[in-house]
Coordinates of C-alpha atoms in Angstrom, one line a residue:
X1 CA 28.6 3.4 6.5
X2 CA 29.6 1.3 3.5
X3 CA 26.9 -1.1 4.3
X4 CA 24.5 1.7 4.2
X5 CA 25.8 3.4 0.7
X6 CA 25.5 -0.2 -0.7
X7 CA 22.7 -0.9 0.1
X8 CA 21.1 2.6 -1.1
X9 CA 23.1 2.9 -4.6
X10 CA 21.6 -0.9 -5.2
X11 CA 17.8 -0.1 -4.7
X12 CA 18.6 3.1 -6.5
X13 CA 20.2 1.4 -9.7
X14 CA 17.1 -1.5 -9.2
X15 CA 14.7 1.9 -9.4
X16 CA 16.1 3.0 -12.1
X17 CA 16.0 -0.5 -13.7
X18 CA 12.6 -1.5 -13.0
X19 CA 11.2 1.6 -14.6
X20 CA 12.9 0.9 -17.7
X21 CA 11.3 -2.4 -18.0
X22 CA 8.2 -0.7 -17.7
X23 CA 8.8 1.8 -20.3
X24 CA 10.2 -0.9 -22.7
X25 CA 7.5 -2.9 -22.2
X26 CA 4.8 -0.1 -23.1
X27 CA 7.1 1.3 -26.1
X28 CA 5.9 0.2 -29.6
X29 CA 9.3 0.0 -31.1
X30 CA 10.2 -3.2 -30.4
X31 CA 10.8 -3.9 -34.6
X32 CA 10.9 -1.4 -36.8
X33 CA 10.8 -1.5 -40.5
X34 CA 14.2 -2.1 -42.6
X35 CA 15.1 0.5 -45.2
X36 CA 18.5 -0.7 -46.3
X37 CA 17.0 -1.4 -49.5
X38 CA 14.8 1.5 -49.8
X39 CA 15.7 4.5 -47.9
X40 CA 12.6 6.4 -49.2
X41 CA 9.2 5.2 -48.7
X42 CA 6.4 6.8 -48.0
X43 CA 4.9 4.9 -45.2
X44 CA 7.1 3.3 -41.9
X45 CA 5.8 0.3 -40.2
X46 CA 7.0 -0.2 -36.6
X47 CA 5.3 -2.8 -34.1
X48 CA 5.3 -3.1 -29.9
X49 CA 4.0 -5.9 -28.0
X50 CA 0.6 -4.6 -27.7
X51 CA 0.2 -2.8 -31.2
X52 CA 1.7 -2.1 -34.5
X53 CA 1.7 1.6 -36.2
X54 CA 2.3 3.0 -39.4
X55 CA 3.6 6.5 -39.7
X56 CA 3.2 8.6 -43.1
X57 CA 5.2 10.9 -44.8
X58 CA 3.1 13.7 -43.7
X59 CA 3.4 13.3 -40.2
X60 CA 0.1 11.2 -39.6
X61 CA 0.3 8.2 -37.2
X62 CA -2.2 5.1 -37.0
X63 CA -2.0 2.8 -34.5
X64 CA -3.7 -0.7 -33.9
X65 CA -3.7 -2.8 -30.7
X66 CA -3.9 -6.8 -31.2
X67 CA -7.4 -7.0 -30.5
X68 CA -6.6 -10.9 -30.3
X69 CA -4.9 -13.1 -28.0
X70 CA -4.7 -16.7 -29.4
X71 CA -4.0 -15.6 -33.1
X72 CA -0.7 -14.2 -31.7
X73 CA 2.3 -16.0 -32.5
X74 CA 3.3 -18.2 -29.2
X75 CA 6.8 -16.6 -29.0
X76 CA 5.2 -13.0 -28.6
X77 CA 2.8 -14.2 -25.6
X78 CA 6.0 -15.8 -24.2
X79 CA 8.0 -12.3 -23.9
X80 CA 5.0 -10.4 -22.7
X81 CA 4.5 -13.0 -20.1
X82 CA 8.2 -12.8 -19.3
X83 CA 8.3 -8.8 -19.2
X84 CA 5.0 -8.7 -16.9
X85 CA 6.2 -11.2 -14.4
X86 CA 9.4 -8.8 -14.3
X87 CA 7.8 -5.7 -13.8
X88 CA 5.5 -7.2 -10.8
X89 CA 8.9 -9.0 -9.1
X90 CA 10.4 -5.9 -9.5
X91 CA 7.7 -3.4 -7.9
X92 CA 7.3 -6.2 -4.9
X93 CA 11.2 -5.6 -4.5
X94 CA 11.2 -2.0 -4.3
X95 CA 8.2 -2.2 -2.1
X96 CA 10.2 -4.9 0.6
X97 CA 13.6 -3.1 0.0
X98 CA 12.2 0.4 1.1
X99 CA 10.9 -1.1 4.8
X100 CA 14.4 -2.9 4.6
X101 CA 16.7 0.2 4.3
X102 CA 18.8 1.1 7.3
X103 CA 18.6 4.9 7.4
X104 CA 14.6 4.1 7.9
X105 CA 13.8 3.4 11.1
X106 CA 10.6 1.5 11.5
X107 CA 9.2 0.8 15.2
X108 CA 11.5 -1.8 17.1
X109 CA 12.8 -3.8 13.9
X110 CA 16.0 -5.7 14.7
X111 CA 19.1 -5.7 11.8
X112 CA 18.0 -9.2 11.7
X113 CA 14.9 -8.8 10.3
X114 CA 16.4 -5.7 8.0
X115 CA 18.8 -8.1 6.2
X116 CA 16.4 -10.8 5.5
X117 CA 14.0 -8.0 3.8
X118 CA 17.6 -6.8 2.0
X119 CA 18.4 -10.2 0.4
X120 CA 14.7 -10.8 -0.4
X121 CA 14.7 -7.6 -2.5
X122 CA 18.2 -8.5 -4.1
X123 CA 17.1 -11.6 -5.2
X124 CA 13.3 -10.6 -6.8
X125 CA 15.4 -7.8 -8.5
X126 CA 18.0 -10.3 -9.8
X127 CA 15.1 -12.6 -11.1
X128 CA 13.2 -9.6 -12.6
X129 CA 16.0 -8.2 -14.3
X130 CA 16.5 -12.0 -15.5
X131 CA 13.3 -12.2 -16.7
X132 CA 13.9 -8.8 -19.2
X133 CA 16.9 -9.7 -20.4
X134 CA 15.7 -13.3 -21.3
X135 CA 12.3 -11.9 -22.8
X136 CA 14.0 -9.3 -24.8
X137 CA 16.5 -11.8 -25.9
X138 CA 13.7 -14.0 -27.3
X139 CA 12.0 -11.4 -29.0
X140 CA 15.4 -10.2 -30.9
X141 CA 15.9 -13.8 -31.8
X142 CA 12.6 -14.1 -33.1
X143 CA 13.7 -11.1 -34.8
X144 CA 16.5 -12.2 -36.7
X145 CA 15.2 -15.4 -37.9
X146 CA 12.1 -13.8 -39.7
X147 CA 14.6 -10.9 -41.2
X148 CA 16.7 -14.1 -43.1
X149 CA 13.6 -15.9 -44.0
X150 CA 12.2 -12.6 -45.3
X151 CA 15.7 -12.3 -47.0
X152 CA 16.1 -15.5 -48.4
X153 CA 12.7 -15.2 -49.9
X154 CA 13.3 -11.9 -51.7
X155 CA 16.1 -13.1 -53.7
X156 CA 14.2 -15.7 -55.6
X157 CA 14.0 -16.5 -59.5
X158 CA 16.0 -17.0 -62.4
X159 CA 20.0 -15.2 -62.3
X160 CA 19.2 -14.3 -58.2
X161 CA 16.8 -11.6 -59.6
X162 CA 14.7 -9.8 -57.1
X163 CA 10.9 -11.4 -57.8
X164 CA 8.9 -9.9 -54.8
X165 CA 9.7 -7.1 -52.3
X166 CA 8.3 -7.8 -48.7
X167 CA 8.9 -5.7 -45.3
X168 CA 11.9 -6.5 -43.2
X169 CA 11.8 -5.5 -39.7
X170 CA 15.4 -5.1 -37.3
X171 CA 15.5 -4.1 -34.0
X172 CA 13.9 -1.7 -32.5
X173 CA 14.7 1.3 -29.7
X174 CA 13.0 -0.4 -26.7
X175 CA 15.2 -3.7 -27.2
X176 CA 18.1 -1.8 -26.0
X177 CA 16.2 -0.4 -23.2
X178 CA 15.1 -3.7 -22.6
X179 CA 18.6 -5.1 -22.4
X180 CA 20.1 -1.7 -20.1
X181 CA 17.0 -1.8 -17.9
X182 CA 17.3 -5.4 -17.8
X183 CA 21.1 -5.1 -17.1
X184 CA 20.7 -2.7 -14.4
X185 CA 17.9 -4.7 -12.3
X186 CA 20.4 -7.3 -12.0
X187 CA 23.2 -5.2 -10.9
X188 CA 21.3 -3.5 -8.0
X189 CA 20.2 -6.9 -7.3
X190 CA 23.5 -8.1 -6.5
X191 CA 24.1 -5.2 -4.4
X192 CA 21.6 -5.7 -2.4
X193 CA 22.8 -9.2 -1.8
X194 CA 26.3 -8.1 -0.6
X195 CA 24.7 -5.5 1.6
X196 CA 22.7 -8.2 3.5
X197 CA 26.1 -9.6 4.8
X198 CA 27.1 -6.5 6.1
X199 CA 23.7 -6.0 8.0
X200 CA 23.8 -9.5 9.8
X201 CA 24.4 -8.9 13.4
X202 CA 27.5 -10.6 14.8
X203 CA 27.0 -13.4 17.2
X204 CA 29.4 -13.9 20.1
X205 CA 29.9 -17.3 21.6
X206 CA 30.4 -17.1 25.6
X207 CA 31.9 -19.9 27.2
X208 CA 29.4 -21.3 30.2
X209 CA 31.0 -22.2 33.6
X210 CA 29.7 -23.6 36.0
X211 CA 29.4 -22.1 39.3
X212 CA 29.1 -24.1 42.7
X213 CA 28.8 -22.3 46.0
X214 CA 31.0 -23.8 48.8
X215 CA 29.1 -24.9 51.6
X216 CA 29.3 -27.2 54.8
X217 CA 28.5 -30.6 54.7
X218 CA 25.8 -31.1 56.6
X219 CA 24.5 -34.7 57.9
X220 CA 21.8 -35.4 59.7
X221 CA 20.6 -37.7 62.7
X222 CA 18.1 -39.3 64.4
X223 CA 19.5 -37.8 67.5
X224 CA 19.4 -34.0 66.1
X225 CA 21.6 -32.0 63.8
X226 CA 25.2 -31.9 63.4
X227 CA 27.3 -29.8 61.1
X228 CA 30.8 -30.8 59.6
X229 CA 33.1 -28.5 57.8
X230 CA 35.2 -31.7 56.2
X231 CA 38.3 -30.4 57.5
X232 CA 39.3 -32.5 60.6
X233 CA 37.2 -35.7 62.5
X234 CA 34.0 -34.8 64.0
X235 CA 33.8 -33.7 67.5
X236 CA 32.1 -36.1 69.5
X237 CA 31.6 -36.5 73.3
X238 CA 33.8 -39.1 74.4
X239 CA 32.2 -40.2 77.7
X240 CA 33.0 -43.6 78.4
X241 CA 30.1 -45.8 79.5
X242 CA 31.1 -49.5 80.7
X243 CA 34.3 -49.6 81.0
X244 CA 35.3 -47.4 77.5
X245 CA 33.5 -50.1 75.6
X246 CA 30.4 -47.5 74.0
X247 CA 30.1 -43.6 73.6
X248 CA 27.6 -40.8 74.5
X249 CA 25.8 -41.5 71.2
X250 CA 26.0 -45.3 71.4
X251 CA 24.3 -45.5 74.8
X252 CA 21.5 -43.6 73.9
X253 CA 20.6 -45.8 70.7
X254 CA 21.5 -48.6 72.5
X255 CA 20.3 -48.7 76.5
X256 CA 21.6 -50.8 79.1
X257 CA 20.7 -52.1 82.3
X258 CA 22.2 -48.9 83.9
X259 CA 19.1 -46.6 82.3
X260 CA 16.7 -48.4 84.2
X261 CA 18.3 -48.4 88.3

């Protein structure tokens, strides 16, 4: 029973993991404009990994996807690669892990076959939720070193007065669901992992003996069949030929003059 719950809370927790990957991989805030410095403006820039946007004061969106793939900086290909390999680990997982739950019953499969399937999941789940924590990771880094430069380069001039004014972009709303989705993909990995142990059938190891029927010893002769049971000298006929020099069985390997009168 607490093989079973395992393994069901984990490829619940992965679900719920891999589909927020997916939605912070389509969400558009993954940097959003700073406005420490100026709290009113009348235009606010936010960008994604597909397209950047620019809402108005009035209400009025625009949005443009990157209609380019090699202008893009290399760091940017690098997390969408990282979130896409994710999401496709992750749906392969959920696909394996639903054949591999216990309550589901499919044809003859053994438990044998149920816990490879389990650890299989668990560990594309661990490497996708790996994947969207390292990828938003990267793009938050990325992040933070353009918000110094971009800092560094406002404050510029004579007496540390302010000589231009450019855009500073912080951390958007779908790095954190980046980093929780990531987060729980991991943990419903491991989960899965502990509840393959659980479904491994026990072997038992059964001493062999060997078994030998008891028999008579049987010996054979060019004068027809005797049996012996081992226990006591064999029973012979003890007629006396030639003065008690031969037996039975002697005189008829061996004849004398006597056979021919």
């Amino acid at each position: 029973m607490a093989v079973t719950a395992c393994q069901g809370l984990g490829f619940i927790v992965s679900l719920i993991g891999i589909a927020g990957i997916i939605a912070a991989t389509c969400m558009d805030q993954w940097s959003t404009q700073d406005l420490y410095n100026n709290p009113v403006t009348a235009v606010f820039n936010y960008q994604g990994l597909w397209r950047s946007c620019v809402r108005e004061s009035s209400g009025f969106t625009e949005c443009r996807g990157y209609f380019t793939l090699l202008g893009l900086p290399a760091m940017l290909q690098a997390v969408r690669a990282l979130m896409i390999v994710g999401i496709v680990l992750g749906a392969i997982g959920l696909l394996v892990s639903i054949f591999a739950l216990k309550c589901i019953r499919i044809g003859s499969m053994e438990d044998s076959a149920k816990a490879n399937m389990t650890l299989t999941s668990g560990i594309m789940f661990i490497i996708s939720g790996l994947c969207a924590i390292v990828g938003v990771s990267v793009f938050a880094n990325m992040l933070v070193t353009n918000f110094w430069m971009s800092t560094a380069n406002m404050y510029t001039g004579l007496g540390g007065m302010v000589q231009t004014v450019q855009t500073r972009y912080t951390f958007g709303s779908a790095l954190f669901v980046g980093w929780v989705a990531g987060g729980l993909t991991l943990i419903g990995g491991v989960m899965m992992c502990i509840a393959c142990r659980g479904l491994v059938p026990e072997e038992s190891n059964y001493k062999a003996v060997s078994y030998h029927a008891s028999g008579h010893n049987v010996a054979y002769k060019p004068g027809g069949f005797k049996a012996s049971t081992g226990f006591g000298p064999s029973s012979k006929n003890k007629k006396i030929y030639d003065g008690g020099a031969r037996t039975e069985d002697e005189m008829q390997s061996h004849p004398s003059k006597y056979d021919y009168v």
